[in-house]
CSV table of C-alpha atoms and ligand atoms in Angstrom, one decimal:
chain,number,residue,atom,x,y,z
G,29,MET,CA,103.4,140.0,81.9
G,30,ALA,CA,106.7,140.6,80.2
G,31,ASP,CA,107.1,138.2,77.4
G,32,LYS,CA,110.4,136.5,77.1
G,33,LEU,CA,111.6,134.3,74.3
G,34,ILE,CA,113.5,131.1,75.2
G,35,ASN,CA,114.9,128.1,73.4
G,36,VAL,CA,114.5,124.6,74.8
G,37,LYS,CA,115.6,121.2,73.6
G,38,LEU,CA,113.1,118.4,73.5
G,39,LYS,CA,113.8,114.7,73.8
G,40,VAL,CA,110.5,113.2,72.7
G,41,TRP,CA,109.5,109.5,72.8
G,42,ARG,CA,108.5,108.6,69.2
G,43,GLN,CA,106.6,105.4,68.6
G,44,LYS,CA,104.8,104.7,65.4
G,45,GLY,CA,102.2,102.3,66.9
G,46,PRO,CA,101.4,100.0,69.8
G,47,LYS,CA,103.7,97.3,68.4
G,48,ASP,CA,106.6,99.6,67.5
G,49,GLN,CA,109.8,99.6,69.6
G,50,GLY,CA,109.9,103.4,70.0
G,51,SER,CA,112.9,105.6,70.8
G,52,PHE,CA,113.8,109.2,71.8
G,53,LYS,CA,114.3,111.8,69.2
G,54,GLU,CA,115.6,115.3,69.7
G,55,TYR,CA,113.9,118.5,68.6
G,56,ASP,CA,114.7,122.2,69.1
G,57,ALA,CA,111.9,124.5,70.1
G,58,LYS,CA,113.2,128.0,69.2
G,59,ASN,CA,111.9,131.4,70.2
G,60,VAL,CA,109.2,130.1,72.5
G,61,SER,CA,107.3,132.8,74.3
G,62,THR,CA,107.1,132.2,78.1
G,63,SER,CA,103.4,133.1,78.0
G,64,GLU,CA,102.7,130.1,75.8
G,65,SER,CA,101.3,127.0,77.2
G,66,PHE,CA,103.3,123.8,76.9
G,67,LEU,CA,100.9,122.4,74.3
G,68,GLU,CA,101.1,125.6,72.2
G,69,MET,CA,104.9,125.1,72.2
G,70,LEU,CA,104.4,121.6,71.0
G,71,ASP,CA,101.9,122.9,68.3
G,72,GLN,CA,104.7,125.1,67.0
G,73,VAL,CA,107.2,122.3,66.9
G,74,ASN,CA,104.6,120.2,65.1
G,75,GLU,CA,103.9,122.9,62.5
G,76,ASN,CA,107.6,123.0,61.7
G,77,LEU,CA,107.6,119.2,61.4
G,78,ILE,CA,104.6,119.3,59.0
G,79,THR,CA,106.3,122.0,56.9
G,80,LYS,CA,109.3,119.8,56.6
G,81,GLY,CA,107.1,116.9,55.6
G,82,GLU,CA,107.8,115.0,58.9
G,83,ASP,CA,105.3,113.2,61.1
G,84,PRO,CA,104.0,115.5,63.9
G,85,ILE,CA,104.3,114.4,67.5
G,86,VAL,CA,101.0,112.9,68.6
G,87,PHE,CA,99.7,113.9,72.0
G,88,ASP,CA,96.2,113.8,73.6
G,89,HIS,CA,94.4,117.1,74.4
G,90,ASP,CA,90.9,118.5,74.2
G,91,CYS,CA,89.7,121.3,76.5
G,92,ARG,CA,93.1,122.9,77.2
G,93,GLU,CA,91.7,124.4,80.3
G,94,GLY,CA,92.5,121.7,82.8
G,95,ILE,CA,89.0,120.1,83.2
G,96,CYS,CA,88.6,117.3,80.7
G,97,GLY,CA,91.5,115.0,81.6
G,98,SER,CA,92.6,114.3,78.0
G,99,CYS,CA,96.1,115.7,78.2
G,100,GLY,CA,99.0,114.3,80.0
G,101,PHE,CA,102.5,112.9,79.6
G,102,MET,CA,105.8,112.9,81.5
G,103,ILE,CA,108.1,115.9,81.5
G,104,ASN,CA,111.5,115.0,83.0
G,105,GLY,CA,109.9,112.2,84.9
G,106,ASP,CA,107.0,114.3,86.3
G,107,ALA,CA,103.5,113.6,85.3
G,108,HIS,CA,102.1,116.8,83.7
G,109,GLY,CA,105.5,118.5,84.3
G,110,PRO,CA,107.1,120.1,87.4
G,111,GLN,CA,104.3,122.4,88.6
G,112,LYS,CA,102.1,121.2,91.4
G,113,SER,CA,98.3,120.8,90.9
G,114,THR,CA,98.5,121.6,87.1
G,115,THR,CA,97.6,119.7,84.0
G,116,VAL,CA,100.1,119.9,81.2
G,117,CYS,CA,97.7,122.0,79.1
G,118,GLN,CA,97.7,124.6,81.9
G,119,LEU,CA,101.4,124.5,82.3
G,120,HIS,CA,103.2,127.5,80.8
G,121,MET,CA,106.6,127.9,79.4
G,122,ARG,CA,107.5,130.4,82.1
G,123,ALA,CA,108.0,127.3,84.3
G,124,PHE,CA,111.2,126.6,82.3
G,125,LYS,CA,114.5,128.4,81.6
G,126,ASP,CA,116.3,129.1,78.4
G,127,GLY,CA,118.4,126.1,77.4
G,128,ASP,CA,116.4,123.6,79.4
G,129,VAL,CA,116.4,120.0,78.1
G,130,LEU,CA,113.0,118.5,78.4
G,131,VAL,CA,112.4,114.7,78.2
G,132,LEU,CA,108.8,113.9,77.1
G,133,GLU,CA,107.5,110.4,77.6
G,134,PRO,CA,104.1,108.8,77.5
G,135,TRP,CA,102.4,107.4,80.6
G,136,ARG,CA,103.9,104.0,81.1
G,137,ALA,CA,101.7,101.2,82.4
G,138,SER,CA,100.7,97.8,81.1
G,139,ALA,CA,97.1,98.9,81.4
G,140,PHE,CA,97.8,101.9,79.2
G,141,PRO,CA,99.0,100.6,75.9
G,142,ILE,CA,100.8,103.3,73.8
G,143,VAL,CA,98.7,104.4,70.8
G,144,LYS,CA,101.3,106.6,69.2
G,145,ASP,CA,104.2,108.8,70.5
G,146,LEU,CA,102.8,110.5,73.7
G,147,MET,CA,99.3,109.2,73.4
G,148,VAL,CA,98.1,106.2,75.4
G,149,ASP,CA,94.9,104.2,75.5
G,150,ARG,CA,93.2,104.9,78.8
G,151,SER,CA,90.0,103.0,78.2
G,152,ALA,CA,90.9,100.8,81.1
G,153,LEU,CA,89.8,103.7,83.4
G,154,ASP,CA,86.5,103.9,81.5
G,155,ARG,CA,85.9,100.3,82.1
G,156,VAL,CA,86.5,100.7,85.8
G,157,ILE,CA,83.9,103.5,85.8
G,158,SER,CA,81.3,101.5,83.8
G,159,SER,CA,81.7,98.5,86.1
G,160,GLY,CA,80.2,100.4,89.0
G,161,GLY,CA,80.5,104.1,88.8
G,162,TYR,CA,76.8,104.9,88.3
G,163,ILE,CA,73.7,105.4,90.5
G,164,SER,CA,70.0,104.5,90.4
G,165,THR,CA,67.7,107.3,90.0
G,166,ASN,CA,64.0,107.9,89.5
G,167,ALA,CA,62.9,108.4,85.9
G,168,GLY,CA,60.4,111.2,85.2
G,169,GLY,CA,60.4,114.9,85.8
G,170,ALA,CA,63.5,116.3,87.5
G,171,ARG,CA,63.1,116.8,91.2
G,172,ASP,CA,64.0,119.9,93.0
G,173,ALA,CA,67.8,119.9,93.4
G,174,ASN,CA,67.6,120.7,97.1
G,175,SER,CA,65.1,118.1,98.1
G,176,ILE,CA,67.8,115.8,99.4
G,177,LEU,CA,69.7,117.2,102.4
G,178,ILE,CA,73.4,116.6,102.5
G,179,PRO,CA,75.7,117.7,105.3
G,180,LYS,CA,78.1,120.4,104.2
G,181,GLN,CA,81.2,118.4,105.1
G,182,ASP,CA,80.0,115.4,103.1
G,183,ALA,CA,79.2,117.6,100.1
G,184,ASP,CA,82.6,119.2,100.3
G,185,GLU,CA,84.4,115.9,100.6
G,186,ALA,CA,82.4,114.3,97.8
G,187,MET,CA,83.1,117.4,95.6
G,188,ALA,CA,86.8,117.1,96.3
G,189,SER,CA,86.8,113.5,95.2
G,190,ALA,CA,84.7,114.3,92.2
G,191,THR,CA,87.2,116.8,90.9
G,192,CYS,CA,89.3,113.8,89.5
G,193,ILE,CA,89.4,114.3,85.8
G,194,GLY,CA,90.6,110.7,85.1
G,195,CYS,CA,93.8,111.8,83.3
G,196,GLY,CA,95.8,108.9,84.6
G,197,ALA,CA,98.7,110.8,86.1
G,198,CYS,CA,98.3,108.7,89.3
G,199,VAL,CA,98.8,105.5,87.4
G,200,ALA,CA,101.7,107.0,85.5
G,201,SER,CA,103.6,108.2,88.5
G,202,CYS,CA,103.0,105.1,90.6
G,203,LYS,CA,105.9,102.6,90.7
G,204,ASN,CA,103.3,99.9,90.6
G,205,ALA,CA,101.0,101.6,88.0
G,206,SER,CA,98.2,101.3,90.5
G,207,ALA,CA,94.9,102.9,89.8
G,208,ALA,CA,94.0,103.0,93.5
G,209,LEU,CA,93.8,106.8,93.6
G,210,PHE,CA,91.5,107.1,90.6
G,211,THR,CA,89.2,104.2,91.6
G,212,SER,CA,89.0,105.3,95.2
G,213,ALA,CA,88.1,108.9,94.2
G,214,LYS,CA,85.2,107.6,92.1
G,215,ILE,CA,84.1,105.2,94.9
G,216,SER,CA,84.3,107.9,97.5
G,217,HIS,CA,82.5,110.5,95.5
G,218,MET,CA,79.4,108.3,95.3
G,219,ALA,CA,79.8,106.6,98.7
G,220,LEU,CA,79.7,110.1,100.4
G,221,LEU,CA,76.4,111.1,98.9
G,222,PRO,CA,72.8,109.9,99.6
G,223,GLN,CA,72.3,109.3,95.9
G,224,GLY,CA,75.1,106.7,95.8
G,225,GLN,CA,73.8,104.5,98.6
G,226,VAL,CA,71.7,102.0,96.6
G,227,GLU,CA,74.7,100.5,94.8
G,228,ARG,CA,77.3,101.5,97.5
G,229,GLU,CA,78.5,98.0,98.4
G,230,ARG,CA,78.2,96.4,94.9
G,231,ARG,CA,80.1,99.4,93.5
G,232,ALA,CA,83.1,98.9,95.8
G,233,LEU,CA,83.3,95.3,94.9
G,234,LEU,CA,82.8,95.7,91.2
G,235,MET,CA,85.1,98.6,90.7
G,236,VAL,CA,88.0,97.1,92.7
G,237,GLU,CA,87.5,93.8,90.8
G,238,GLN,CA,87.6,95.7,87.5
G,239,MET,CA,90.6,97.7,88.5
G,240,ASP,CA,92.5,94.4,89.3
G,241,GLU,CA,91.3,92.8,86.1
G,242,GLU,CA,92.7,95.7,84.0
G,243,GLY,CA,96.2,94.8,85.2
G,244,PHE,CA,96.9,97.8,87.5
G,245,GLY,CA,99.2,97.1,90.4
G,246,ALA,CA,98.5,97.3,94.1
G,247,CYS,CA,98.9,100.4,96.3
G,248,SER,CA,102.1,100.6,98.2
G,249,SER,CA,101.1,103.9,99.9
G,250,THR,CA,104.1,105.8,98.5
G,251,GLY,CA,102.0,108.9,97.9
G,252,ALA,CA,103.5,109.5,94.4
G,253,CYS,CA,100.0,109.5,92.9
G,254,SER,CA,98.6,112.3,95.1
G,255,ALA,CA,101.8,114.3,94.7
G,256,SER,CA,101.5,114.4,90.9
G,257,CYS,CA,97.7,114.7,90.8
G,258,PRO,CA,96.6,117.9,89.0
G,259,LYS,CA,93.5,118.0,91.2
G,260,ASP,CA,95.2,117.1,94.5
G,261,ILE,CA,93.1,114.1,95.1
G,262,SER,CA,94.0,113.0,98.7
G,263,LEU,CA,95.2,109.6,99.8
G,264,THR,CA,92.3,109.4,102.3
G,265,ASN,CA,90.2,108.3,99.3
G,266,ILE,CA,92.3,105.1,99.1
G,267,ALA,CA,91.7,104.5,102.8
G,268,ARG,CA,88.0,104.9,102.2
G,269,MET,CA,88.0,102.5,99.2
G,270,ASN,CA,89.8,99.9,101.3
G,271,ARG,CA,87.2,100.3,104.1
G,272,GLU,CA,84.3,100.2,101.7
G,273,PHE,CA,85.7,97.1,100.0
G,274,LEU,CA,86.2,95.3,103.3
G,275,LYS,CA,82.7,96.2,104.5
G,276,ALA,CA,81.2,95.1,101.2
G,277,SER,CA,83.1,91.9,101.2
G,278,ILE,CA,81.9,91.0,104.6
G,279,ASN,CA,78.3,91.9,103.9
G,280,LYS,CA,78.3,90.3,100.4
G,281,LYS,CA,75.0,88.7,99.6
G,282,PRO,CA,74.8,85.9,97.0
G,283,GLU,CA,73.7,87.1,93.6
G,284,SER,CA,70.3,85.7,92.9
G,285,SER,CA,69.2,84.8,89.4
G,286,ASP,CA,65.7,85.8,90.3
G,287,SER,CA,64.9,88.8,88.2
G,288,GLY,CA,62.8,90.5,90.9
G,289,GLY,CA,59.1,90.6,91.4
G,290,MET,CA,57.1,89.8,94.5
S,29,MET,CA,85.7,85.9,101.0
S,30,PHE,CA,88.1,84.2,98.6
S,31,SER,CA,87.7,87.0,96.1
S,32,PHE,CA,88.5,89.4,98.9
S,33,LEU,CA,91.8,87.7,99.7
S,34,THR,CA,92.8,87.6,96.0
S,35,SER,CA,92.1,91.2,95.3
S,36,THR,CA,94.9,93.8,95.6
S,37,VAL,CA,93.0,95.5,98.4
S,38,GLY,CA,92.5,92.3,100.4
S,39,LYS,CA,96.1,91.3,100.0
S,40,LYS,CA,97.1,94.6,101.5
S,41,TYR,CA,94.9,93.9,104.5
S,42,LEU,CA,96.7,90.6,105.0
S,43,MET,CA,100.1,92.3,104.5
S,44,GLY,CA,99.2,94.8,107.2
S,45,LEU,CA,97.8,92.3,109.6
S,46,SER,CA,100.8,89.9,109.4
S,47,GLY,CA,103.1,92.9,109.6
S,48,LEU,CA,101.4,94.2,112.7
S,49,ILE,CA,101.9,90.8,114.4
S,50,TRP,CA,105.6,91.2,113.9
S,51,THR,CA,105.5,94.8,114.9
S,52,GLY,CA,104.2,93.8,118.2
S,53,PHE,CA,106.7,91.0,118.5
S,54,VAL,CA,109.7,93.1,117.6
S,55,PHE,CA,108.8,95.6,120.3
S,56,ALA,CA,108.3,92.9,123.0
S,57,HIS,CA,111.6,91.3,121.9
S,58,MET,CA,113.4,94.6,122.2
S,59,ALA,CA,111.9,95.4,125.6
S,60,GLY,CA,112.6,91.9,127.0
S,61,ASN,CA,116.2,92.0,125.9
S,62,MET,CA,116.6,95.2,128.0
S,63,LEU,CA,116.8,92.8,131.0
S,64,MET,CA,120.5,92.4,130.0
S,65,PHE,CA,121.0,95.8,131.6
S,66,VAL,CA,119.6,94.5,134.9
S,67,SER,CA,121.9,91.5,135.2
S,68,PRO,CA,123.0,88.4,133.3
S,69,ASP,CA,120.9,86.2,135.5
S,70,ALA,CA,117.8,88.3,134.9
S,71,TYR,CA,118.4,88.0,131.2
S,72,ASN,CA,118.9,84.2,131.4
S,73,ILE,CA,115.9,83.6,133.7
S,74,TYR,CA,113.7,85.6,131.3
S,75,GLY,CA,114.9,83.5,128.3
S,76,HIS,CA,114.4,80.3,130.3
S,77,ASN,CA,110.9,81.2,131.3
S,78,LEU,CA,110.0,82.1,127.7
S,79,VAL,CA,111.1,78.7,126.3
S,80,THR,CA,109.7,76.6,129.1
S,81,GLY,CA,106.3,78.3,129.1
S,82,LYS,CA,103.3,76.8,127.2
S,83,LEU,CA,102.6,80.1,125.4
S,84,ILE,CA,105.7,79.9,123.3
S,85,TYR,CA,104.2,77.3,121.0
S,86,PHE,CA,101.2,79.4,120.2
S,87,VAL,CA,103.3,82.6,119.8
S,88,GLU,CA,105.9,80.8,117.6
S,89,GLY,CA,103.2,79.3,115.5
S,90,LEU,CA,101.5,82.6,115.0
S,91,LEU,CA,104.8,84.4,114.1
S,92,ILE,CA,105.8,81.7,111.6
S,93,LEU,CA,102.3,81.8,110.0
S,94,ALA,CA,102.4,85.6,109.8
S,95,LEU,CA,105.9,85.6,108.4
S,96,ILE,CA,105.0,83.1,105.7
S,97,THR,CA,101.9,85.1,104.8
S,98,HIS,CA,103.9,88.3,104.7
S,99,VAL,CA,106.7,87.0,102.6
S,100,VAL,CA,104.6,85.0,100.1
S,101,LEU,CA,102.3,87.9,99.6
S,102,ALA,CA,105.2,90.3,99.2
S,103,ILE,CA,106.7,88.2,96.5
S,104,ASN,CA,103.3,87.9,94.8
S,105,LEU,CA,102.6,91.6,95.0
S,106,THR,CA,106.1,92.6,93.9
S,107,LEU,CA,105.8,90.4,90.8
S,108,GLU,CA,102.3,91.7,89.9
S,109,ASN,CA,103.4,95.3,90.4
S,110,ARG,CA,106.4,94.8,88.1
S,111,LYS,CA,104.1,93.3,85.5
S,112,ALA,CA,101.8,96.3,85.8
S,113,ARG,CA,104.7,98.7,85.3
S,114,PRO,CA,107.3,96.9,83.2
S,115,SER,CA,109.3,99.9,82.0
S,116,ARG,CA,110.8,102.7,84.0
S,117,TYR,CA,111.0,106.4,82.9
S,118,ALA,CA,114.1,107.9,81.5
S,119,MET,CA,114.2,110.4,84.3
S,120,LEU,CA,113.2,110.4,87.9
S,121,GLY,CA,110.8,113.3,88.5
S,122,SER,CA,110.9,115.9,91.2
S,123,LYS,CA,107.4,115.0,92.3
S,124,GLU,CA,108.7,111.6,93.3
S,125,LYS,CA,110.0,113.5,96.3
S,126,GLY,CA,106.4,113.5,97.5
S,127,SER,CA,106.9,109.8,98.2
S,128,ARG,CA,109.2,108.5,100.9
S,129,TRP,CA,112.2,106.5,100.1
S,130,ALA,CA,111.3,103.7,102.5
S,131,SER,CA,107.9,103.2,100.8
S,132,ARG,CA,109.5,102.7,97.4
S,133,THR,CA,112.0,100.2,98.6
S,134,MET,CA,110.0,97.9,100.9
S,135,ALA,CA,110.8,94.8,98.8
S,136,ILE,CA,114.6,95.4,99.0
S,137,HIS,CA,114.9,96.0,102.8
S,138,GLY,CA,112.2,93.3,103.3
S,139,THR,CA,114.5,90.8,101.7
S,140,ILE,CA,117.5,91.8,103.8
S,141,ILE,CA,115.4,91.7,106.9
S,142,LEU,CA,114.3,88.1,106.0
S,143,ILE,CA,117.9,87.0,105.6
S,144,PHE,CA,118.6,88.7,108.9
S,145,ILE,CA,115.8,86.9,110.7
S,146,ILE,CA,117.0,83.5,109.5
S,147,SER,CA,120.7,84.2,110.3
S,148,HIS,CA,119.6,85.6,113.7
S,149,LEU,CA,117.8,82.4,114.5
S,150,ILE,CA,120.8,80.3,113.5
S,151,THR,CA,123.1,82.5,115.6
S,152,PHE,CA,121.0,82.6,118.7
S,153,LYS,CA,118.1,80.2,118.9
S,154,PHE,CA,120.1,77.4,117.3
S,155,GLY,CA,123.5,78.7,118.3
S,156,THR,CA,126.0,77.3,120.8
S,157,TYR,CA,124.3,76.0,123.9
S,158,TYR,CA,126.1,77.2,127.1
S,159,GLU,CA,124.7,76.2,130.4
S,160,THR,CA,124.6,78.1,133.7
S,161,THR,CA,122.9,77.6,137.0
S,162,VAL,CA,120.7,80.3,138.6
S,163,ASP,CA,119.2,79.6,142.0
S,164,GLY,CA,119.8,75.9,141.5
S,165,VAL,CA,118.0,75.8,138.1
S,166,VAL,CA,120.1,74.7,135.2
S,167,MET,CA,119.4,76.9,132.2
S,168,ARG,CA,120.8,78.1,128.9
S,169,ASP,CA,123.4,80.9,129.3
S,170,LEU,CA,122.2,83.1,126.5
S,171,PHE,CA,124.0,86.0,128.0
S,172,ARG,CA,127.4,84.5,127.4
S,173,LEU,CA,126.5,83.7,123.8
S,174,MET,CA,125.3,87.2,123.3
S,175,ILE,CA,128.5,88.7,124.6
S,176,GLU,CA,130.5,86.4,122.4
S,177,ILE,CA,128.6,87.4,119.3
S,178,PHE,CA,128.3,91.1,120.0
S,179,THR,CA,132.1,91.4,120.3
S,180,GLN,CA,132.6,90.3,116.7
S,181,PRO,CA,133.0,93.4,114.6
S,182,VAL,CA,131.8,91.7,111.4
S,183,TYR,CA,128.6,90.6,113.0
S,184,LEU,CA,128.1,94.1,114.5
S,185,VAL,CA,128.2,95.8,111.1
S,186,TRP,CA,125.7,93.3,109.7
S,187,TYR,CA,123.5,93.8,112.8
S,188,PHE,CA,123.6,97.6,112.6
S,189,ILE,CA,122.8,97.6,108.9
S,190,SER,CA,119.9,95.2,109.3
S,191,LEU,CA,118.5,97.0,112.3
S,192,ILE,CA,118.5,100.4,110.6
S,193,LEU,CA,116.8,98.9,107.5
S,194,LEU,CA,114.3,97.3,109.9
S,195,GLY,CA,113.6,100.8,111.2
S,196,PHE,CA,112.7,102.1,107.8
S,197,HIS,CA,110.7,99.1,107.0
S,198,LEU,CA,108.7,99.4,110.2
S,199,SER,CA,108.2,103.2,109.9
S,200,HIS,CA,106.6,102.7,106.5
S,201,GLY,CA,104.8,99.6,107.6
S,202,VAL,CA,103.3,101.1,110.7
S,203,GLY,CA,102.5,104.4,108.9
S,204,SER,CA,100.8,102.7,105.9
S,205,VAL,CA,98.9,99.9,107.7
S,206,PHE,CA,96.3,102.5,108.7
S,207,GLN,CA,95.9,103.4,105.1
S,208,SER,CA,95.6,99.8,104.0
S,209,PHE,CA,93.1,99.1,106.8
S,210,GLY,CA,91.1,102.1,105.7
S,211,LEU,CA,91.7,104.1,108.8
S,212,LEU,CA,93.5,107.1,107.3
S,213,HIS,CA,91.8,110.3,108.0
S,214,PRO,CA,93.2,113.9,107.7
S,215,ALA,CA,92.5,114.5,111.3
S,216,TYR,CA,94.9,111.9,112.6
S,217,GLN,CA,97.3,111.6,109.6
S,218,PRO,CA,100.0,113.7,111.2
S,219,MET,CA,99.7,111.7,114.4
S,220,ILE,CA,100.1,108.4,112.6
S,221,LYS,CA,103.2,109.7,110.9
S,222,THR,CA,104.7,110.7,114.3
S,223,VAL,CA,103.7,107.4,115.9
S,224,SER,CA,105.3,105.3,113.1
S,225,TRP,CA,108.5,107.2,113.4
S,226,VAL,CA,108.7,107.2,117.1
S,227,TYR,CA,107.9,103.5,117.2
S,228,ALA,CA,110.7,102.7,114.6
S,229,ILE,CA,113.2,104.9,116.4
S,230,VAL,CA,112.5,103.4,119.8
S,231,VAL,CA,112.8,99.9,118.5
S,232,VAL,CA,116.0,100.5,116.6
S,233,LEU,CA,117.7,102.4,119.4
S,234,GLY,CA,116.6,99.9,121.9
S,235,PHE,CA,118.1,97.0,119.9
S,236,LEU,CA,121.2,98.9,119.1
S,237,SER,CA,121.8,100.0,122.7
S,238,GLN,CA,122.5,96.3,123.5
S,239,PRO,CA,125.5,95.6,121.3
S,240,ILE,CA,126.8,99.1,122.0
S,241,ALA,CA,126.8,98.4,125.7
S,242,VAL,CA,128.4,95.1,125.2
S,243,PHE,CA,131.1,96.7,123.0
S,244,LEU,CA,131.8,99.4,125.5
S,245,PHE,CA,131.8,97.3,128.7
S,246,HIS,CA,132.5,93.7,127.8
S,247,ASN,CA,135.1,94.1,125.1
S,248,ASN,CA,137.9,92.4,127.0
S,249,GLY,CA,137.5,88.8,128.1
S,250,GLY,CA,133.8,88.5,127.5
S,251,GLN,CA,133.1,88.3,131.2
S,252,ALA,CA,130.1,90.1,132.6
U,12,LIG,S1,93.3,119.2,77.7
U,12,LIG,FE1,91.6,119.0,79.0
U,12,LIG,S2,92.6,118.8,80.9
U,12,LIG,FE2,94.3,119.2,79.6
């Protein structure tokens, strides 16, 4: 891979804290190798800033291999940048040309308050998970992994839903800041598998309720979420969530205060 | 059930259901109006039978109920969605192209269509009452009113714009109602897309063919 050096101009959203107004600031990234990842380019810019005694640009990241869901911000209005099915940590500078102007903004949603600069607080997604994204299982020694038979198609579909890394790009690119794609991927993942059946209906009710409570908007089926998803989570998950939610609402049993027993 | 109806998902079921009722109505309305191509009398007799039948009260009631549900929920959802996403981005991304224009602008054409429905009712249902006699029965001469109105250029422009927006509104509505109802599946997703577009195009062309015909053949004198 022939290495090329390019110069790009960055317009970065700088915001000192959740209450700060925030504004764009311009930075030059000079002599950037096209083999560098986008975050490595930002590391370089930050090192320069630190040398000059300025505050570095804050952004979330962890694995840098596209699997943890920590990274993510908008590049020129695209969640995770212009490349399809790619997290920003896996985006390389070869996706850009010399002289490009890149506007970097944090995810914008009421449910994702800005922590600083490009970093937002995504714990709303964690609360959606903890409201119902779990299964009952037997304690004791681990059973043989293949003792439960699962049709291949179900396993594949569940796996496709399970690839959601919870980065929040769907929320960020939705005009309604809806978390329908995220929540539905989690509901689908477990509804498709035998292990998820015990809590299946309660899960759909609780997770949708929590999603609404966090202040995410409703789904308008624009498809912007799926188009910007680094894991290509499909819209059919949302259809499944709606179906599960309807079924669960119809079958809903009154919660009893009885704590079990005979 | 109450918590179902107040959830974002439940509201979408109601939006879809009320929209579908109007989807059916709009098609029937368009098809019925095609009788104008048969003869003025056929058109007038059809109108007369509609308003003298008993079914009209039920259908009108249902349509009004569906319209109110649709509009109230649309306002509620739009406000909530704006609250969820108060600030826009500095730039519109290229991935937005993955979403259809019609789907992002439902509230805007929805509002125009609502204004159109009201003005349409004022112009026709509550408009000038001409009378005619067909086979000895005195009835409203809606055909004459229609010719009168469809020969006014200003009205025609408004009619065309509204109808084309209605087409976009319907194409997204019909296409996404399956999603809202939880019926979307990769196997028939392409078919749903086609059906929603074909439906929208047939309805819009059907409605537009009527003023075009009037404009072409009745432009002088307003006599059939
Ligand atoms: S840093 Fe882990 S997915 Fe990007």
